[in-house]
Every structure is written in C-alpha cells, then in structure tokens.
Coordinates of C-alpha atoms in Angstrom, one line a residue:
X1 CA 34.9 35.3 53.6
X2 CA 33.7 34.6 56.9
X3 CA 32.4 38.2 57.1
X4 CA 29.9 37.3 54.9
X5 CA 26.3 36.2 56.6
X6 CA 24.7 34.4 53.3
X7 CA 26.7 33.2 50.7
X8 CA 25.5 30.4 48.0
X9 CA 26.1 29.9 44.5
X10 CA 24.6 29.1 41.1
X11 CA 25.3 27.2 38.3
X12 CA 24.0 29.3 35.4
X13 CA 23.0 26.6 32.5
X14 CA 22.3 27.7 29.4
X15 CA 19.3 26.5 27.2
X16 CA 20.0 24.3 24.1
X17 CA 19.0 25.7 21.0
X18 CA 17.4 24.1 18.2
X19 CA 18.9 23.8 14.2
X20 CA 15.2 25.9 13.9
X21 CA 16.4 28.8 16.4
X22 CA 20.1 29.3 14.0
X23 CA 17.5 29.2 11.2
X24 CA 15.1 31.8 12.0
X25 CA 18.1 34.1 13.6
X26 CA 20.2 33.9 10.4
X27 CA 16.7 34.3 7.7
X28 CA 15.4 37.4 10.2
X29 CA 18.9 38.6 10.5
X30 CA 19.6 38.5 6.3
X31 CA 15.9 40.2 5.6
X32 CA 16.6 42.9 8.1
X33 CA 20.2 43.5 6.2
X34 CA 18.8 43.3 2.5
X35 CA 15.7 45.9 3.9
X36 CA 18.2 48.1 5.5
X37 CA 20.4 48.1 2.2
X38 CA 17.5 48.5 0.2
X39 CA 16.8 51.7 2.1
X40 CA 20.4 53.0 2.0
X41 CA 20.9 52.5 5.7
X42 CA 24.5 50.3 6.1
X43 CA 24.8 51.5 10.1
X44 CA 21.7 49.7 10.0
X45 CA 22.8 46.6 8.5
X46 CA 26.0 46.4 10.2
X47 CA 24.3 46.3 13.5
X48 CA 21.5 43.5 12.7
X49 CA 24.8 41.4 11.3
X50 CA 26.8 42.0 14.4
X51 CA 23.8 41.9 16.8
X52 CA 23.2 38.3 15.3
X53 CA 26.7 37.2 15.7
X54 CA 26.9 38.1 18.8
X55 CA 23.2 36.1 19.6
X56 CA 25.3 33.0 17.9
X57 CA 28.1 33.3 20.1
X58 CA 25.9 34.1 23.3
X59 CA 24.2 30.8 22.3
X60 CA 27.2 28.7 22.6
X61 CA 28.7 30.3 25.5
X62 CA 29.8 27.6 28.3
X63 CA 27.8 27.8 31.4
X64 CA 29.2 29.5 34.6
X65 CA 29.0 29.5 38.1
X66 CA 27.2 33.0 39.9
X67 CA 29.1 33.5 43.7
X68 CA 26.9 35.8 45.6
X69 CA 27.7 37.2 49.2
X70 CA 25.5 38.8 51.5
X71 CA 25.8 41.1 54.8
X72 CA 24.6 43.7 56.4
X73 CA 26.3 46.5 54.2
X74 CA 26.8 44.7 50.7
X75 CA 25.6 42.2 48.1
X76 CA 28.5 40.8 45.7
X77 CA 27.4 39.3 42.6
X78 CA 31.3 38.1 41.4
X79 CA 32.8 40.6 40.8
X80 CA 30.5 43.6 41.3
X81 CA 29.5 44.9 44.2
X82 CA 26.1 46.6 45.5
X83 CA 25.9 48.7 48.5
X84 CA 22.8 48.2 50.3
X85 CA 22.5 51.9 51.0
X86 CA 22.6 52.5 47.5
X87 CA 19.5 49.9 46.1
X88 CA 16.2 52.0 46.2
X89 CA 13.8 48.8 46.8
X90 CA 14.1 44.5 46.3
X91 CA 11.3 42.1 45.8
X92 CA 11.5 38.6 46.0
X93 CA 9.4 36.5 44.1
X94 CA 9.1 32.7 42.7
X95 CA 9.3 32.6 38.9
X96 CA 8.9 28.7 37.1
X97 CA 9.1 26.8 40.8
X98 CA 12.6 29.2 41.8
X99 CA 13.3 32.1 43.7
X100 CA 14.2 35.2 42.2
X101 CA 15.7 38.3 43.7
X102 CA 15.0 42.0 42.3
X103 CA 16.5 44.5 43.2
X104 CA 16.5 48.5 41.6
X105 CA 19.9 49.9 41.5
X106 CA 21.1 53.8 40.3
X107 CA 23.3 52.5 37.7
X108 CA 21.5 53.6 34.5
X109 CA 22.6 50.9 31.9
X110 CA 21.1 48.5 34.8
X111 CA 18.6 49.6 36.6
X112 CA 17.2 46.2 37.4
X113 CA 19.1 43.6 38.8
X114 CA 17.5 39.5 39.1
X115 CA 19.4 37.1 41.4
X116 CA 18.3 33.7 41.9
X117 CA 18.1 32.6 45.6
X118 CA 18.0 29.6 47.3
X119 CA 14.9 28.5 49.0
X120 CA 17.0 27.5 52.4
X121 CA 18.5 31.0 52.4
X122 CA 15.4 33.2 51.4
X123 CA 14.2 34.1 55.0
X124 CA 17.8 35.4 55.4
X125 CA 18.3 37.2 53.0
X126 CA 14.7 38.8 53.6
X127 CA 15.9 39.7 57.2
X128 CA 19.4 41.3 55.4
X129 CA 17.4 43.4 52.9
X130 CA 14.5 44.4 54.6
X131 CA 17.2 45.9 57.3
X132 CA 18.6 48.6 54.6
X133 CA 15.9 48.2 51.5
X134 CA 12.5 49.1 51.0
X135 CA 10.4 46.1 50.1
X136 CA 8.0 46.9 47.2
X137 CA 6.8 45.6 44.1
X138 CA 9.5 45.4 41.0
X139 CA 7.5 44.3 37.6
X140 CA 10.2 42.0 35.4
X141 CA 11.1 44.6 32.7
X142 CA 10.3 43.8 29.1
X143 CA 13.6 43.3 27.7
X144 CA 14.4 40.6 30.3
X145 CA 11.1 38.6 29.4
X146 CA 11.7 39.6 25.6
X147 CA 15.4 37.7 26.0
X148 CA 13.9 34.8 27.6
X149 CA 11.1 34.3 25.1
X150 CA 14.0 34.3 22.4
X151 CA 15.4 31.6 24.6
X152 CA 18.3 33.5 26.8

C-alpha cells in the first residue's frame, strides 16, 4: 500500500427519495408499458418494467465506501484499475462546493470516468496527472447530469 503516493477515500451516500419519486417512477413506468402494449411492442414493455425495478432497487441500495490509489503509473478506483498511459486527458473541476475528477478513458461502455477528490490532496494529484495526462476541458456528459436530475 505504501507504493501508493495519494490515497483517500469516500463515503458514497445516497439521496433519500420521496413517496412522490416511487409515485412518478411506478405511474411513468405503467404508461410506458400500457403504450408499448398498445403498440404491440412487449421487448418494449419488458424493458421499461425491469429498467424501473432496477431504479427501485438502485434507490435503496446501502451506501459504500470508494478506495482510490494514486501513483505515478496508476489510478485504482476499488477494484478497477486505470493506467495513466492509457487516459487520453483529466480535468478537475468543483461541482456543488466539491472536487470532482474527470478523466476520458478507451473503454467504450465508459468513456468518462468522475472521481471525487479531496480538497487537501487536489494539488497532488494535479502534480500525478499532469505528469502522464493531458489536461483539457471534459464537459459532464448528459446521461450523468440526466441521472442526477432524476436524483442518482
């Protein structure tokens, strides 16, 4: 562990949902199955069930603690691992009063990566990165503002 230069962690909390957030899921969730049965589409309607499930189940999920590691070669997020070569640019940025890593991988289901940094590490891990990665502008895709707006 000691090979490490920056490591610090996060507890992850999760937001509490109103009665009014199960509402509008489950009434949004049975109108899109009753359209897409009405149209003949049951892939359709199996997906918009399951998809809401699976938001229901999200929403109650206990939070968890993020590890992240640091050095010269590496950034570990638990259990994954990022090689510096590998990232094609970072930014870091403050978003609602805390610092947030972004970082542009090759992987193609995950192109953008967001870590949350602490403030006593930042200049750090700006030394680490800036060593192996380009620095340059990453824009917060609009799936990952779409998820927070729905409260995720």
């Amino acid at each position: 562990m000691d090979a490490y230069e920056v490591e610090w962690r996060r507890e992850n909390t999760n937001r509490q949902k109103s009665a009014d957030w199960y509402w509008v899921l489950a009434i949004l969730a049975c109108a899109g199955i009753i359209v897409s049965f009405l149209i003949g589409n049951l892939l359709l309607a199996t997906i918009i069930g399951l998809s809401a499930v699976i938001m229901m189940l999200l929403a109650h999920a206990e939070p968890h603690e993020t590890v992240c590691r640091l050095d010269h070669r590496h950034l570990q997020i638990n259990d994954m691992t990022y090689r510096l070569r590998d990232m094609q640019a970072y930014h870091i940025d403050e978003k609602d009063g805390e610092l947030v890593m972004r970082f542009k991988t090759e992987h193609i289901l995950l192109p953008v990566v967001i870590v949350h940094i602490p403030l006593e590490h930042a200049e750090t891990i700006d030394m680490i990165m800036g060593s192996s990665v380009p620095a340059e502008y990453i824009d917060e895709e609009l799936s990952h503002r779409l998820l927070e707006i729905f409260g995720f």
